[in-house]
Amino acid sequence: MLDRNRQHQIVAPGQSQALSADLFYDGAQSYSPYGHDASDQREGFSPLKLLFYIVQYRWLIAIMAAAGLVAGVVVTMMQTPKYQATTQLEVLVPSAKVFQDIEVVSEDSDVRAFLTAREKLKSRALAQRVVFQLGLSEKPDFLFPTSDFSISNIFYRAFKISKSPSIQEKTPEQREAIAIGRVLNDLSVNLVPNTSLLSITFTDQKPRYASDVANQVAQSFIDQRLDQTSETSDLARQFIQEQVLQVKEKLQKSEEALVAYAKDAGITVTGDDKSLIGSNIEALNTALATAIQERLDAGRVVDQIEKGRGASLGPVLESEGLQKLSDKLADLTSQYQQKLGILKPGFPEMQQLQSQIKELQRLYNNGILAITDSLRLKYQEALNKEADLKAKLAEMENQQVVFNDKNIKYTILKREVDSNRSQYDSLIAKLNEVGVSSELKTQSAAIVDFAAQPTAPYSPRLSINVSVALALFLALGASVIYVIELLNNTFTNPEQIEKELGLPILGILPNVDDREFVASIADQKSGLSEAYRSLRTSLQFSGAEGAPRSLLVTSSEPSEGKSTTSFKLGQDFAALGARVLIVDSDLRKPNLHRLCGLDNTIGLSNLLTNTVRREDLGTIFRATKYPNMTVLTSGTIPPNPADLLSSPKMALILTNLGKRFDLVIIDAPPVVGLSDAPILSRLAEGTLMVISTNQVTRKSAKTALKRLRAAGANVVGAAMSKFAVNKFDYNYAYKYMNYQYYSYGTDANTPKIEGKVDDRASQPAYGKSPALSRLVRRIRSSVGGFLDRAKSIS
C-alpha cells in the first residue's frame, strides 16, 4: 500500500527548500509485479446476451416487425380468394376383377392399386369426361378466372370491380382444352394414410365449382371403371368357353394314345410314375452304399489287427470278461512286485504267483484272439455282400437300358397328357370365376363423403401470410444486426474488453456532455467523480502490495480520456493522504497543464535536455490547489520526444521521483503510431489502458496492448471511458451501472448528466447532439472495421 508517513522531499513554490542534486543520479529502478492477464475465454451462446442484443436493437426489430405485418396484409390483399372442396372415395380393390392376358387375377390390397387409381383420377380422359358432364367449356367465369396474385386485386377486393370475361373469341376445341387444363391444374388426389380412401380436392375461385367438380370427378371415375370391367367380363367369358371345348378334345385323344402304347410295349409304372426297374435300381444303389460303408469300417478294424494293435480295439476294451482278467492280472502282478522286495523268486510262494500270472496272461491273449477272429470274419462277410450287390446292380442296369429304349415314346405321350390336363383344369377354374357376370359389374369404388359447397375461402390466410412475412422480415432484421455487429469492431461493453484483450476491467467511466464536463470534474458527488474513485479502489487492490508506485496511463488512440484519468486519479489518491506526482510525458500534444490551470513554459522536456538551472529545480514541480498533489508538466515541445524519453536520464528521474513520492502517475501519449508509450511503460511498475466506448477499434486496442507487452510493460488492467450508463440497453445489461446510483446526494429532479469524457475538457463548450455524435462515431468505426477486414482478406 501507499506509504503515507514519508516526509516530503519536494516543496511547493515559495518555500526555500530546494531539490537535492542526487535527484537525477540514483541507482537502477526496481519493479514489482502488479495486475494479472486474464485468459481469453470464449463464451458460448447465452440467452442473456441474445436478450441484450434484442434490447439494444429494439427499434430496428420493431421496424422490421411492423414492416412484416404490413407486408403480410398487403400480400393477402393482392391474392384472390380461393375455395376448396373435398370428396372422399373408397377404392374397393378386393372385390374388383381385372382380366389381363387371358387370365383372371384378383387384385391385392397393396399400395400400387391405390396409386394406380389416383393417377387415373388425375388423367386427361377423366378430366374430359368431367368437363362434358358439367358443361364447363361453356362457362366464362370458370374458363377465365381472375389473376391469383395481382395489384389490381386490392382494388377489386376494396371496390368489387371486376371485368366480365368473354368466350366468343375462343373456338369450342380451345374452350374444352382450357377447361380440361383448369381441372387438371386445380385437382389434387391424395391417399388417406392406413386406409383405402382417396381424398379428391378441387380448388376454385367460385365455391360452387369447387364442390361440383370434386363430386363429378369421383362419380366419373366410378362410371368409367364400371364400363371397362363390364365390357372386359363379357369378352373374357366367351373366349374361355371356346378354349375349354378345344382343350377337352385334345386331352381325350392324348390319354387314349398313352394307354395303347403302354399296353403294346408291356410298360408297367408305379403310382409315382416310376418304372419297377428304376425303383429296384434305386433300392440296390442305397443297399450298395451301405455295404461299402460297412466294408470300409471293417477293413479299418482288420488293418489295426494286422498291425498288432488288437488289444486296443473297442470290442476288446468293451469286453467285460477280458476287463476282469486284466484287473486280476494287474492285481497279481502288483502282489508279486511287492513281495519281490522281501522274498526271492525261487521261494515257493513267489513261484505260485508266477504260475498264476502266466495262466491269466494265456487266458487274456486267447480272449483277444477270439475277438479279432470274429472281426476278420465280419470283414469277409462285408466283402462278399458288396460283391453280390454289385453283380445284381449290373444286371438291373442292363434291364434299364432295354426299358429306356421303350420309355422314350411313352414319356413324350405322357408329357402331352399332363400338359392338356393342366390347361383344361386352369380353364375350368377361370370359367367358374367368371360364371356370374354380375359379380364383375360390381362397383370398384364408392363415394364415402360428398363435397359440400364451401362457405369461406381457404386461401389466402391472413394469419399465415402475416406469420411468414413477419418471420422473413425478422430474419432480415437479424441479418442486418449481424452485419452491423460484424462491421462494428469497437468496444460497446466491458465484457468485450475482457474477452478480446484479456484485461481485467478496473473501472467504468460514464459519458458526460461537453457542456457539463467541467462541472462534473469539479463536483466530488457527480457520477464521473464517483467512477474515478471506484477506479482508484480497483488500483489499490490490483497487486499483492497494493497500487503500483509508478503508474503509466495511456490509450490506443488520442481523445480517449487518458489525461483526464491521470488528473482524477492523482486527485483521488492525494485525497487519501498519499503524496502524488503527475508527470505529463506527452511531449507532442500535452494537455495536463490545461486541466490543472497551469502554464507550460518549463517542465519535463527542459529537465531532460538540461535547459533548466539548478536553482529552478524547485519551481519545475508545481503544487496544485489539491493537497498532496504535485504536477510536472511537459514543458517546451522538443523536436525529438522519443529520443528524450528513451534516454537513461528519464529512467533515473522516474527512479528518484518514485523514492520521494508515494505515487507517480505518468500521462503518456497514445500507443498506436508512436513509440513514446512503449518506452515509458518499461519504466513504470504498472500500466493502465484507457479504452473509450464506441470509438477505438478492437484491432487498434489489440495492437496497442501487443506493443506494450512486447516492450515489457506490466499492464494491470483497463478503464472503459465514455460509457453511456443512462442508455436503456446498457442499464438492462449492467444494472449496477445505473446512473442514479452514481449521482448520489443530488436531487431526484435534477437533470442527469451525460456526455463524454475528453482530453480537451478545458476547451469551450459547444452545442452538439450526443445522439448525432454517437451515430457519427459508430459509422466511422464500422467503415474502419470493414476496411480493416478487407485489407486483411486481400
Short mmCIF file of N, CA, C and O in Angstrom, two decimals, residues 61 234 255 262 279 306 326 420 441 449 493 516 594 597 602 606 608 622 625 630 634 636 668 702 716:
data_model
loop_
_atom_site.label_atom_id
_atom_site.label_comp_id
_atom_site.label_asym_id
_atom_site.label_seq_id
_atom_site.Cartn_x
_atom_site.Cartn_y
_atom_site.Cartn_z
N ILE A 61 -35.66 -3.95 -34.67
CA ILE A 61 -36.53 -5.12 -34.65
C ILE A 61 -37.99 -4.71 -34.75
O ILE A 61 -38.80 -5.34 -35.44
N ASP A 234 -67.59 -59.78 -70.40
CA ASP A 234 -68.29 -60.49 -71.47
C ASP A 234 -67.33 -61.12 -72.46
O ASP A 234 -67.48 -62.28 -72.86
N GLU A 255 -54.71 -89.10 -73.93
CA GLU A 255 -54.80 -90.19 -72.95
C GLU A 255 -55.00 -91.54 -73.63
O GLU A 255 -54.41 -92.56 -73.22
N ALA A 262 -48.57 -98.13 -73.87
CA ALA A 262 -48.10 -98.84 -72.68
C ALA A 262 -48.52 -100.31 -72.73
O ALA A 262 -47.78 -101.22 -72.31
N SER A 279 -37.13 -98.34 -59.78
CA SER A 279 -37.27 -98.42 -58.32
C SER A 279 -36.29 -99.42 -57.74
O SER A 279 -35.67 -99.20 -56.69
N GLU A 306 -3.93 -106.32 -38.01
CA GLU A 306 -2.72 -106.73 -38.71
C GLU A 306 -1.50 -105.98 -38.21
O GLU A 306 -0.39 -106.50 -38.25
N SER A 326 -7.98 -108.70 -16.98
CA SER A 326 -6.94 -107.67 -16.95
C SER A 326 -6.78 -107.10 -15.55
O SER A 326 -5.66 -106.89 -15.08
N ASN A 420 -52.09 -81.13 -71.46
CA ASN A 420 -53.50 -80.92 -71.78
C ASN A 420 -54.39 -80.91 -70.54
O ASN A 420 -55.32 -80.12 -70.43
N LYS A 441 -69.57 -56.81 -62.57
CA LYS A 441 -70.13 -55.48 -62.73
C LYS A 441 -70.31 -54.76 -61.39
O LYS A 441 -70.87 -53.68 -61.34
N ASP A 449 -68.00 -39.72 -48.86
CA ASP A 449 -68.46 -38.41 -48.38
C ASP A 449 -68.44 -37.44 -49.56
O ASP A 449 -67.40 -37.23 -50.18
N ASN A 493 -19.16 -2.80 -24.54
CA ASN A 493 -19.41 -3.17 -23.15
C ASN A 493 -18.14 -3.75 -22.56
O ASN A 493 -17.22 -4.16 -23.27
N GLU A 516 -21.28 19.88 -19.63
CA GLU A 516 -21.32 19.58 -18.21
C GLU A 516 -20.02 18.99 -17.70
O GLU A 516 -19.93 18.58 -16.55
N ARG A 594 -3.51 22.18 -18.90
CA ARG A 594 -4.79 22.85 -19.04
C ARG A 594 -5.77 22.39 -17.96
O ARG A 594 -6.55 23.17 -17.44
N GLY A 597 -4.82 24.04 -14.83
CA GLY A 597 -4.82 25.51 -14.85
C GLY A 597 -3.43 26.10 -14.71
O GLY A 597 -3.28 27.15 -14.08
N ILE A 602 7.90 25.57 -18.66
CA ILE A 602 9.03 24.74 -18.25
C ILE A 602 8.48 23.44 -17.69
O ILE A 602 7.41 23.42 -17.06
N ASN A 606 12.42 20.20 -20.46
CA ASN A 606 13.57 21.03 -20.04
C ASN A 606 14.46 20.26 -19.09
O ASN A 606 15.69 20.42 -19.10
N LEU A 608 14.94 17.02 -19.12
CA LEU A 608 15.68 16.00 -19.88
C LEU A 608 16.77 16.61 -20.75
O LEU A 608 17.77 15.95 -21.04
N ARG A 622 5.18 21.71 -9.80
CA ARG A 622 4.13 22.67 -9.47
C ARG A 622 3.16 22.06 -8.46
O ARG A 622 2.64 20.96 -8.66
N LYS A 625 -3.94 23.15 -6.32
CA LYS A 625 -4.87 23.54 -5.25
C LYS A 625 -5.36 22.34 -4.46
O LYS A 625 -6.04 22.50 -3.45
N THR A 630 1.16 17.05 -6.78
CA THR A 630 2.14 17.85 -7.48
C THR A 630 2.12 17.46 -8.94
O THR A 630 1.87 16.30 -9.30
N SER A 634 4.75 19.03 -19.20
CA SER A 634 5.61 18.51 -20.27
C SER A 634 6.72 19.47 -20.64
O SER A 634 7.78 19.05 -21.09
N THR A 636 8.59 22.64 -22.73
CA THR A 636 8.72 23.04 -24.13
C THR A 636 8.68 21.80 -25.03
O THR A 636 9.33 20.80 -24.75
N ALA A 668 0.91 9.41 -20.49
CA ALA A 668 1.70 9.08 -21.68
C ALA A 668 0.90 9.37 -22.95
O ALA A 668 -0.33 9.48 -22.92
N LYS A 702 -5.92 -4.10 -29.65
CA LYS A 702 -5.07 -5.29 -29.59
C LYS A 702 -3.64 -4.97 -29.98
O LYS A 702 -2.68 -5.46 -29.37
N VAL A 716 -1.74 -3.61 -15.82
CA VAL A 716 -2.53 -4.09 -14.68
C VAL A 716 -4.01 -4.20 -15.00
O VAL A 716 -4.74 -4.93 -14.33
#
